[in-house]
mmCIF file of C-alpha atoms and ligand atoms in Angstrom:
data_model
loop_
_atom_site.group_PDB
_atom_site.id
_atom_site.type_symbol
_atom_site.label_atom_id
_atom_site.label_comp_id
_atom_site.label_asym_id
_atom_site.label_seq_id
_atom_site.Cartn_x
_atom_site.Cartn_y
_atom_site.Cartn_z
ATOM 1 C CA UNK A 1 49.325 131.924 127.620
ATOM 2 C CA UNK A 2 49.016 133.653 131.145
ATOM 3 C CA UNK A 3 50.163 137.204 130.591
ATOM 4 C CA UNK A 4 53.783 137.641 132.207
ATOM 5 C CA UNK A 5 52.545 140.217 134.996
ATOM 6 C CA UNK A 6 49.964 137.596 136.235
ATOM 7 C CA UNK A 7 52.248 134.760 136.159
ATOM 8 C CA UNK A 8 54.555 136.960 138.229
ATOM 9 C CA UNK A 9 52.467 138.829 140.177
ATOM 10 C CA UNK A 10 53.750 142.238 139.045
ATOM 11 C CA UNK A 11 52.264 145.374 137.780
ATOM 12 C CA UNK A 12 54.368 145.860 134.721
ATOM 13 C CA UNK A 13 55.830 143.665 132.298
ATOM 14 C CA UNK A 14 59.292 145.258 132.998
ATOM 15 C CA UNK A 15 62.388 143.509 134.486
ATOM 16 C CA UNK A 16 65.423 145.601 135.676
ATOM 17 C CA UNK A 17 68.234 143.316 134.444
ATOM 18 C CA UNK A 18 70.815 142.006 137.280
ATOM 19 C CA UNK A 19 74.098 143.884 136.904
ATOM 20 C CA UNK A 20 76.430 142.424 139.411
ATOM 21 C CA UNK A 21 78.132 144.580 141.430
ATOM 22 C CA UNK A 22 75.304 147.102 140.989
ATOM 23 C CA UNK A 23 71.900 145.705 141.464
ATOM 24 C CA UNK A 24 71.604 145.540 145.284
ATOM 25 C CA UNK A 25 68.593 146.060 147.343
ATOM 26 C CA UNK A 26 68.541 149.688 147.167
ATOM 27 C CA UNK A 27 67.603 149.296 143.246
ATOM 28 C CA UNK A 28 66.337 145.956 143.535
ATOM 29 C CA UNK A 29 63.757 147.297 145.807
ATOM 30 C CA UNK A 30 62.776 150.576 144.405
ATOM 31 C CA UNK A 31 61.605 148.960 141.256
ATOM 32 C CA UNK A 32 60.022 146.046 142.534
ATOM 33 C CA UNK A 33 57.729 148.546 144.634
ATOM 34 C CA UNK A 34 57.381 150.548 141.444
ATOM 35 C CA UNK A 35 55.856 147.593 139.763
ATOM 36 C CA UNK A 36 58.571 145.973 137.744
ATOM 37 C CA UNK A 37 60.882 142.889 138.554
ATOM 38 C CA UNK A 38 63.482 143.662 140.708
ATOM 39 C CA UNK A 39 66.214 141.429 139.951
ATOM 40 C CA UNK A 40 69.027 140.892 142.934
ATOM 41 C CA UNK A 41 72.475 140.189 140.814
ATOM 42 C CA UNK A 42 74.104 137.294 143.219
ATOM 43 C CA UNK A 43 77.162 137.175 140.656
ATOM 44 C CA UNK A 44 80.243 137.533 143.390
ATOM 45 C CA UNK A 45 78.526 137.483 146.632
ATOM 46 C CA UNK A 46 78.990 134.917 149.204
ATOM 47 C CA UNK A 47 75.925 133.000 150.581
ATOM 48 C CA UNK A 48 75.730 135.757 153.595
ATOM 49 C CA UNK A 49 76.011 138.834 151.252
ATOM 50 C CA UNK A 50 73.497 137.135 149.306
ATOM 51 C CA UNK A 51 70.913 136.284 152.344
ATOM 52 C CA UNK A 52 71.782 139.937 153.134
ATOM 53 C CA UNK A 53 70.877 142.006 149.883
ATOM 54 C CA UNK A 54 67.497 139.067 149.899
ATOM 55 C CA UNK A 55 66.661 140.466 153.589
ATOM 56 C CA UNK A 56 67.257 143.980 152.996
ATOM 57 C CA UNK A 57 65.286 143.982 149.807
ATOM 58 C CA UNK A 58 62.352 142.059 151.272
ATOM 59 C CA UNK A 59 62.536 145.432 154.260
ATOM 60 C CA UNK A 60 62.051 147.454 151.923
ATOM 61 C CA UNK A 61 59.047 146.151 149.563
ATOM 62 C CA UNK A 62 56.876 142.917 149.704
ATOM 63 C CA UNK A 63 56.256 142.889 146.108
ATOM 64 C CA UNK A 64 57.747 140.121 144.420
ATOM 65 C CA UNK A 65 61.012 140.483 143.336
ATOM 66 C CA UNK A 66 64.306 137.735 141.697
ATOM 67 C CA UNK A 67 67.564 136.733 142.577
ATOM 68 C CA UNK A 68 69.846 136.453 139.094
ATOM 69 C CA UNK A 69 72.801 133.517 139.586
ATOM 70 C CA UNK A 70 75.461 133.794 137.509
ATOM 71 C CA UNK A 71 75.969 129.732 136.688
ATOM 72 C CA UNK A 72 79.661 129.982 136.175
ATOM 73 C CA UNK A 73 80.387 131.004 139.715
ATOM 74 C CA UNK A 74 81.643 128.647 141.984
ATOM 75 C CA UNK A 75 79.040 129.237 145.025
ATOM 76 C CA UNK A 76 76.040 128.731 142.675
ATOM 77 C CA UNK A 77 74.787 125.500 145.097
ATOM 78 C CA UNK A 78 75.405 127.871 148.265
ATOM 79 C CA UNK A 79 73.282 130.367 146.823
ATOM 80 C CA UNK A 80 70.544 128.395 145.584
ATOM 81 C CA UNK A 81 70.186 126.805 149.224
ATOM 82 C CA UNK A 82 70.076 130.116 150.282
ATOM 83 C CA UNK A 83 67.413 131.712 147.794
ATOM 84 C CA UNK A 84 65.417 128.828 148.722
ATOM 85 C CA UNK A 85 65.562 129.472 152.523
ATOM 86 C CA UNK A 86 64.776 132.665 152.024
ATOM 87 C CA UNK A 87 61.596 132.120 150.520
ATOM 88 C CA UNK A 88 62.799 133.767 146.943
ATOM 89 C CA UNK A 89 59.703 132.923 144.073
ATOM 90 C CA UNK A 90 62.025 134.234 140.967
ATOM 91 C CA UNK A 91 65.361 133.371 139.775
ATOM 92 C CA UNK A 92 67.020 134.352 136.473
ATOM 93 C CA UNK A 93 69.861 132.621 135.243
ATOM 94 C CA UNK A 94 72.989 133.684 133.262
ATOM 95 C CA UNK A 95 75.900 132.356 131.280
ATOM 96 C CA UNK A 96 75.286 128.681 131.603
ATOM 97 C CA UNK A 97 72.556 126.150 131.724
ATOM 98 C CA UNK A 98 70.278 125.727 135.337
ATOM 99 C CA UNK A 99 70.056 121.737 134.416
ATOM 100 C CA UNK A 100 72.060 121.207 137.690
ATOM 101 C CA UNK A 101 69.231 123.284 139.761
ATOM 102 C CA UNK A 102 66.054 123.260 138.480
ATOM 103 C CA UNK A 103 64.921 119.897 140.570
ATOM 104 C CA UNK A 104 65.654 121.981 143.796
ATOM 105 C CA UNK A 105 63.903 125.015 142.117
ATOM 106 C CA UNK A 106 60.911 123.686 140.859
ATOM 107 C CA UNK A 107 60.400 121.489 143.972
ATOM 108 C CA UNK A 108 60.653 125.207 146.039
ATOM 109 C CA UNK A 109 57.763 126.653 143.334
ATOM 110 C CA UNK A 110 60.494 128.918 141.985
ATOM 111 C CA UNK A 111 59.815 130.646 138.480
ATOM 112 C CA UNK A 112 62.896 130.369 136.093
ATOM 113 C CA UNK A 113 63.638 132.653 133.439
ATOM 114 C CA UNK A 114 67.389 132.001 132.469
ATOM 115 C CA UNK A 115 68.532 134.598 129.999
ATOM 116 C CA UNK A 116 69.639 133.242 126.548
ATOM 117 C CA UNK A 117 71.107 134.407 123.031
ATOM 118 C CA UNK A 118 70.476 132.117 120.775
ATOM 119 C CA UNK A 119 67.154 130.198 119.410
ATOM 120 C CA UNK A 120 69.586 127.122 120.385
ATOM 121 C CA UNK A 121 69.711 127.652 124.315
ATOM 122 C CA UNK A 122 66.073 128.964 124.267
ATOM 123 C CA UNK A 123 64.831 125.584 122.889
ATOM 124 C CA UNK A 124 66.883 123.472 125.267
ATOM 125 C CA UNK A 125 66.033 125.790 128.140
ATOM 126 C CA UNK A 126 62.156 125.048 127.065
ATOM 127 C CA UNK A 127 63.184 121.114 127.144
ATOM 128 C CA UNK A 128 64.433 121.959 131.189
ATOM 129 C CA UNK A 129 60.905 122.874 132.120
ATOM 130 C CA UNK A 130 61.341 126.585 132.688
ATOM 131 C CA UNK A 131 59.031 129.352 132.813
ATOM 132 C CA UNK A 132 60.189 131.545 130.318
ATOM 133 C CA UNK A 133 62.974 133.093 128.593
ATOM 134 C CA UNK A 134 64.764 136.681 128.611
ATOM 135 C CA UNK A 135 66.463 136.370 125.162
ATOM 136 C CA UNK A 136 68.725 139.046 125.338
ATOM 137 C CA UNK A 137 70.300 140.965 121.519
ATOM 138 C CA UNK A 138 73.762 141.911 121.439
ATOM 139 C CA UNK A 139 73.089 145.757 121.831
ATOM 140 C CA UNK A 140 72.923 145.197 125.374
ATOM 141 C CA UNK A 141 75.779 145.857 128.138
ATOM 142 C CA UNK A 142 77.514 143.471 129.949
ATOM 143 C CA UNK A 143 78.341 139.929 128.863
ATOM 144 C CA UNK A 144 76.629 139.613 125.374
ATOM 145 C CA UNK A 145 75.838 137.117 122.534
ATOM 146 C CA UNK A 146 76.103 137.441 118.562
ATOM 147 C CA UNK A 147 72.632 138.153 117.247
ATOM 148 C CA UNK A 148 71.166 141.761 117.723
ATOM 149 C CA UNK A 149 67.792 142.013 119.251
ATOM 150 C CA UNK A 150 66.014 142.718 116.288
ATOM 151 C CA UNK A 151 66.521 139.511 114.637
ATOM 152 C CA UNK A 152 66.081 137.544 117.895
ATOM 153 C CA UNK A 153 63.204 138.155 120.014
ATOM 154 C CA UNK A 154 60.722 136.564 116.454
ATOM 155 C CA UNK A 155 63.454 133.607 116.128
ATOM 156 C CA UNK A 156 62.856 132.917 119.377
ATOM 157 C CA UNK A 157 59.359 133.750 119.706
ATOM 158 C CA UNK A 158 58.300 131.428 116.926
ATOM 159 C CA UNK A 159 61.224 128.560 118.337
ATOM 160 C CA UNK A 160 59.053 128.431 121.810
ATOM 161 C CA UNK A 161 55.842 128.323 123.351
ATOM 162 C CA UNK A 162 57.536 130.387 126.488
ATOM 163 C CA UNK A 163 56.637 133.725 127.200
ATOM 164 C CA UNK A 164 59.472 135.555 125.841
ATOM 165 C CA UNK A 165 61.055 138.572 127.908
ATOM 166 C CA UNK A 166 63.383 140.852 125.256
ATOM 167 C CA UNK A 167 66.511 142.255 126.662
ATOM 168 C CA UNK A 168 69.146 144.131 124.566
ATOM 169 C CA UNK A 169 68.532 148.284 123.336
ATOM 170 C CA UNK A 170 65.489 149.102 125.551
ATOM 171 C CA UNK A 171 65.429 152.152 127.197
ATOM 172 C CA UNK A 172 61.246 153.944 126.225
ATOM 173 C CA UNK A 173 58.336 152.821 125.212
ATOM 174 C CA UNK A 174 59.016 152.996 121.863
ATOM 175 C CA UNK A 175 61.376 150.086 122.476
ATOM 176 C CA UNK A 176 58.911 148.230 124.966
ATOM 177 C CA UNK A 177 56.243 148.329 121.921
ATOM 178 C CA UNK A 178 58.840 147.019 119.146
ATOM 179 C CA UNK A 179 59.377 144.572 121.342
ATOM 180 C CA UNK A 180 56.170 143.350 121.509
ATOM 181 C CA UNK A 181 55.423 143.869 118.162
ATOM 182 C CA UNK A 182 58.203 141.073 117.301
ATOM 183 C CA UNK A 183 56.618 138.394 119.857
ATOM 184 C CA UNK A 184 58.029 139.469 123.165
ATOM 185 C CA UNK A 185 55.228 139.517 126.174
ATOM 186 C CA UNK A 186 57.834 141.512 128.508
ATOM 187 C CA UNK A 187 60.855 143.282 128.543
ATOM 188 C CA UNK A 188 64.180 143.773 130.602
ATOM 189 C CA UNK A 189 66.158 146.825 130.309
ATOM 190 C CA UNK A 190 70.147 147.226 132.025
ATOM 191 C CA UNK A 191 71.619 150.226 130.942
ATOM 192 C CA UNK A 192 68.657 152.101 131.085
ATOM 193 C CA UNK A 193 68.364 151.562 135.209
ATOM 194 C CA UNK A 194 71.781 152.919 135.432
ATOM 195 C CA UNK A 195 70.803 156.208 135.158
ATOM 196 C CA UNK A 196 68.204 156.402 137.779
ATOM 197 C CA UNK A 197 68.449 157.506 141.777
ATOM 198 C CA UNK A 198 68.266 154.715 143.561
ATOM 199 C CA UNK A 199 70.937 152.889 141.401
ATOM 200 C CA UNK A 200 74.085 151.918 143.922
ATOM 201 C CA UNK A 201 76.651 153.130 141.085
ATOM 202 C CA UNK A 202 79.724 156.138 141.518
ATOM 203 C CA UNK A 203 78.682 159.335 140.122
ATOM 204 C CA UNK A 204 81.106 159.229 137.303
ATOM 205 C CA UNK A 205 80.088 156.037 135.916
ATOM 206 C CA UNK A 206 76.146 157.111 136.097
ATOM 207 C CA UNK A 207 78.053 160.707 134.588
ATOM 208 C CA UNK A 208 79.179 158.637 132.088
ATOM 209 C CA UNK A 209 76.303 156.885 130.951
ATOM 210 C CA UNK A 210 74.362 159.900 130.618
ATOM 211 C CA UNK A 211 77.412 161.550 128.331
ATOM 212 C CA UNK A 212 77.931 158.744 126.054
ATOM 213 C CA UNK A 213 75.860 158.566 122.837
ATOM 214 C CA UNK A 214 74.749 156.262 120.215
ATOM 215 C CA UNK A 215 78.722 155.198 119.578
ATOM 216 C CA UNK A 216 79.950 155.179 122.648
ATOM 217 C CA UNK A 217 80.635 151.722 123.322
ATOM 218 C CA UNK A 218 82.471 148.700 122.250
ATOM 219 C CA UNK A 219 82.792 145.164 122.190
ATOM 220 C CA UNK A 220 85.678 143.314 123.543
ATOM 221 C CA UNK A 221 86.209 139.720 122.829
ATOM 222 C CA UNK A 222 87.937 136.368 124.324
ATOM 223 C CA UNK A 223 90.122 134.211 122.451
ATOM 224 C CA UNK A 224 88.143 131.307 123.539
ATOM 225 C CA UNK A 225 84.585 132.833 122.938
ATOM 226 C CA UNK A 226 82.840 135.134 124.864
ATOM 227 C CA UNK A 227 82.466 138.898 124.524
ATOM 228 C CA UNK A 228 81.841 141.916 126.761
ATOM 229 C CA UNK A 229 80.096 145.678 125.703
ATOM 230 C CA UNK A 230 81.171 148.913 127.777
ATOM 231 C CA UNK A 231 81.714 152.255 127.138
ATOM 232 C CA UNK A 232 85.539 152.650 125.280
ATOM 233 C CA UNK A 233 87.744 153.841 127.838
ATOM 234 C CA UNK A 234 91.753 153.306 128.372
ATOM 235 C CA UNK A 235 90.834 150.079 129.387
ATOM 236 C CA UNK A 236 89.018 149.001 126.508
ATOM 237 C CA UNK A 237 91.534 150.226 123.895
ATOM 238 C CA UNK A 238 93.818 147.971 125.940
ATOM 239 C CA UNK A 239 91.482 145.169 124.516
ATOM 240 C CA UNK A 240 92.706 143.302 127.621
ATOM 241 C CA UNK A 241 90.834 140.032 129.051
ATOM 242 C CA UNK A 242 91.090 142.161 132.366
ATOM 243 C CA UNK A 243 87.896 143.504 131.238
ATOM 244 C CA UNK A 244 86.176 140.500 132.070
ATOM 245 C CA UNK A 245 86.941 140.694 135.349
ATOM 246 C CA UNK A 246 84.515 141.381 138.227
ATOM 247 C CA UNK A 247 87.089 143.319 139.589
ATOM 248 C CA UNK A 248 87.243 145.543 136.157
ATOM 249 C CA UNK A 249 83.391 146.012 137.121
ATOM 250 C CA UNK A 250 84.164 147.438 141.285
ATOM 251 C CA UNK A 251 86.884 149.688 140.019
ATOM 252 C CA UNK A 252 84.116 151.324 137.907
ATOM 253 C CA UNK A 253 80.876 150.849 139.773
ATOM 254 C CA UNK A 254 82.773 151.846 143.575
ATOM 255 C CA UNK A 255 86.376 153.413 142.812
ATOM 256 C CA UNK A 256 84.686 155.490 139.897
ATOM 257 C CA UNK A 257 87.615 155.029 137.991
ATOM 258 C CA UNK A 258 85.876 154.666 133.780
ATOM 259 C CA UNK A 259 89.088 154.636 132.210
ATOM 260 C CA UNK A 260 90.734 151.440 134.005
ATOM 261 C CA UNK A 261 87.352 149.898 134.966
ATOM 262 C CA UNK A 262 84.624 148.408 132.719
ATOM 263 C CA UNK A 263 82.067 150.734 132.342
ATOM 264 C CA UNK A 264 79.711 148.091 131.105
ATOM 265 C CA UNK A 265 76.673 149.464 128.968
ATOM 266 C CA UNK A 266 74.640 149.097 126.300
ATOM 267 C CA UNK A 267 74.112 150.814 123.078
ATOM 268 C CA UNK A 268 71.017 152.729 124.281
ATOM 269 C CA UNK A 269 73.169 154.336 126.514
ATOM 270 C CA UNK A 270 72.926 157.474 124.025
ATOM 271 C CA UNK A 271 69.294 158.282 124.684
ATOM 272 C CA UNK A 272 69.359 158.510 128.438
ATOM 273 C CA UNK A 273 70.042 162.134 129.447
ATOM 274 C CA UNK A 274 68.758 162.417 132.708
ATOM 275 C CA UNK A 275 68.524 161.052 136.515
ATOM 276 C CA UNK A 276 65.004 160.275 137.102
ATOM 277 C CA UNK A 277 63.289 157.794 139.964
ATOM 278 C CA UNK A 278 63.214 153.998 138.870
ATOM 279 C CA UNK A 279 59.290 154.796 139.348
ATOM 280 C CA UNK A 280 59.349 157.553 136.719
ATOM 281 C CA UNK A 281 61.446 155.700 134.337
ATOM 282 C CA UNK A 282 58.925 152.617 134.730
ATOM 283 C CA UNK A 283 55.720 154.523 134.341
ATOM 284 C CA UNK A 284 57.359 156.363 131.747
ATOM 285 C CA UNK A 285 57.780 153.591 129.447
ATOM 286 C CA UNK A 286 54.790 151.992 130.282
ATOM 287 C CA UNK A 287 52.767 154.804 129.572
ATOM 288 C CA UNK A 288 54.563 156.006 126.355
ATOM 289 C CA UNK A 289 54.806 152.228 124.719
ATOM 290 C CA UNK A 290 50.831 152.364 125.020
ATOM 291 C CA UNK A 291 50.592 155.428 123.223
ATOM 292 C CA UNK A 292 53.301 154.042 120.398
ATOM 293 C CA UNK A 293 50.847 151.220 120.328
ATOM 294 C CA UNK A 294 48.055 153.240 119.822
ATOM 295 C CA UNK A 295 49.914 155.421 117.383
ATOM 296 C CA UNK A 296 50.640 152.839 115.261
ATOM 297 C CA UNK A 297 47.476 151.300 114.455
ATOM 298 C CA UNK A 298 47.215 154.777 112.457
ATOM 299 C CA UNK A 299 49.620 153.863 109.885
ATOM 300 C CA UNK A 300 47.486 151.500 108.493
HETATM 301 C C1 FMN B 1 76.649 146.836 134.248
HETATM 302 C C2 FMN B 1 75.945 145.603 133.789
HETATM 303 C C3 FMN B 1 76.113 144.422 134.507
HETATM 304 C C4 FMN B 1 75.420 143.258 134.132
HETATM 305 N N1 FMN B 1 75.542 142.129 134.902
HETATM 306 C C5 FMN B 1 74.750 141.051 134.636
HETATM 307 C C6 FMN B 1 74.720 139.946 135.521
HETATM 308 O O1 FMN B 1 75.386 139.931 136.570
HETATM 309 N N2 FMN B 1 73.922 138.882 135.202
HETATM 310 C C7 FMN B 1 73.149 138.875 134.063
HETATM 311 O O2 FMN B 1 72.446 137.882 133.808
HETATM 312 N N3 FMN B 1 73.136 139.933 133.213
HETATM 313 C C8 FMN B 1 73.909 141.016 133.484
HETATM 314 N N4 FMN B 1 73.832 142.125 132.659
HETATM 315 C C9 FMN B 1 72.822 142.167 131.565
HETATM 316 C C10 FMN B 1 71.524 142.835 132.045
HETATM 317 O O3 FMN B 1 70.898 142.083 133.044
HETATM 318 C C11 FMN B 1 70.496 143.046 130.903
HETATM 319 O O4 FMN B 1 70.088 141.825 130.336
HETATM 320 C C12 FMN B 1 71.047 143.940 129.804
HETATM 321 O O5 FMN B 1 71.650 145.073 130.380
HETATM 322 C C13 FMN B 1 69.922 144.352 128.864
HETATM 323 O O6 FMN B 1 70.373 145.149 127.820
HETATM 324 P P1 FMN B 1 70.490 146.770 127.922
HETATM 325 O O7 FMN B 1 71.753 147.025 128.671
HETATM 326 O O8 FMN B 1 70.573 147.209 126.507
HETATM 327 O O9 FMN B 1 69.279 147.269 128.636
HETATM 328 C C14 FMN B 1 74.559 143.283 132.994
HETATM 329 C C15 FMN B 1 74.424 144.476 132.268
HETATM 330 C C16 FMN B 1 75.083 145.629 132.647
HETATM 331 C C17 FMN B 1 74.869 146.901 131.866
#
């Protein structure tokens, strides 16, 4: 198997998760040319907003970098007529199947990676024909599954022949290297590109992240299925489906507001204490989960 950096093109096997609302080209870009995947979040833009953030990303870097489509929006055919215009080699999917797509996307040479949480979805996703997948535990922030990322990054790993990108309670290179050690051949970290510069976010909700610790968040749930992590606020304790709502996401990520908004995060939330440069925090991890790696083979 082609190691994930070749396949992409990129200098480290590190993905910035999408967060819609928040990763826009200012992140999107800064960690691309830092040499991770810089992953546009299309979840609520139009097909113009969307040909925008792809334009002012590609300004800013000409390292490769992905557009995320949330499936269960309504614009999802607008957008992929517009990734493939634009000449976009990456897409990641979430919350729903690409079926519908991936003739379009494979005939434009596109790499798919659609982000799954279950050793279910990752084998039917392998039956699709994509590239890989980004199985993601239920530590991480945002919209989330039921199995922690522990337990599924081997299920999966043994389930496919993919490479296998872990999402889900990465934020150093101690969590890159478990990572690999249970079968994963990349990672993708959320919460932890919250807290640097370049992220588009409101002071108090970076403020926020960076004050919570190792308990700070929860997990609401839907009636019908589905489930959401953030940091407990008013809003949370509310246990309303409002939550859920992109809207929720703005009043957080633009307004600042993180006690009626959603202050989506993950669990690792509690070990990031500081602004630092999406750079920093990539070479960072990179260059401490080779030294865990190294470290390790001492225990024996
Ligand atoms: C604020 C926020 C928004 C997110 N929005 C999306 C999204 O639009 N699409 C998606 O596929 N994943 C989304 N996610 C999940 C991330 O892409 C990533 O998989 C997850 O954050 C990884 O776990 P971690 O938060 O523990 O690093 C979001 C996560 C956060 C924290």
């Amino acid at each position: 198997m082609k190691k994930i950096t070749e396949l992409l093109g990129i200098q480290y096997p590190i993905f910035q998760g999408a967060m819609a609302h928040i990763a826009r080209y200012p992140l999107v870009s800064a960690v691309s040319e830092a040499g991770g995947l810089g992953i546009i979040a299309a979840g609520g833009l139009s097909g113009e907003e969307l040909r925008e953030q792809i334009r002012e990303t590609k300004k800013r870097t000409k390292k490769p970098f992905a557009v995320n489509l949330m499936l269960q929006m309504e614009n999802i055919a607008e957008q992929v007529d517009v990734l493939i215009a634009e000449g976009v080699k990456i897409v990641t999917t979430g919350a729903g199947t690409p079926k519908p797509y991936m003739d379009k996307l494979k005939q434009a040479n596109i790499k798919v990676f659609p982000v799954i949480p279950s050793v279910k979805l990752a084998k039917k996703m392998e039956q699709l024909g994509v590239d890989g997948v980004i199985a993601e535990g239920m530590e991480a922030g945002g919209h989330i599954g039921e199995t922690t990322t522990m337990t599924l990054i081997p299920q999966v790993a043994q389930a496919v022949e993919l490479p296998v990108i872990a999402a889900g309670g990465i934020g150093d290179g101690r969590g890159m290297s478990a990572a690999f050690a249970l079968g994963a051949k990349g990672v993708q970290m959320g919460t932890a590109f919250l807290s640097v510069e370049e992220c588009p976010i409101h002071e108090n909700y970076q403020q926020a992240i960076l004050q919570a610790d190792d308990t700070a968040t929860t997990v609401i749930r839907k009636a019908k299925g589905g489930a959401i992590r953030g940091l407990k606020n008013q809003l949370t304790e509310e246990d309303t489906s409002e939550a859920f709502s992109l809207a929720a996401l703005q009043r957080a990520a633009d307004d600042g507001d993180t006690q009626q908004g959603i202050v989506m995060s993950g669990q690792i939330a509690g070990m990031l204490k500081e602004v630092k440069t999406a750079k920093a925090l990539i070479e960072g991890v990179w260059a401490e989960s080779e030294a865990v790696s190294k470290r390790l083979a001492d225990y024996y």
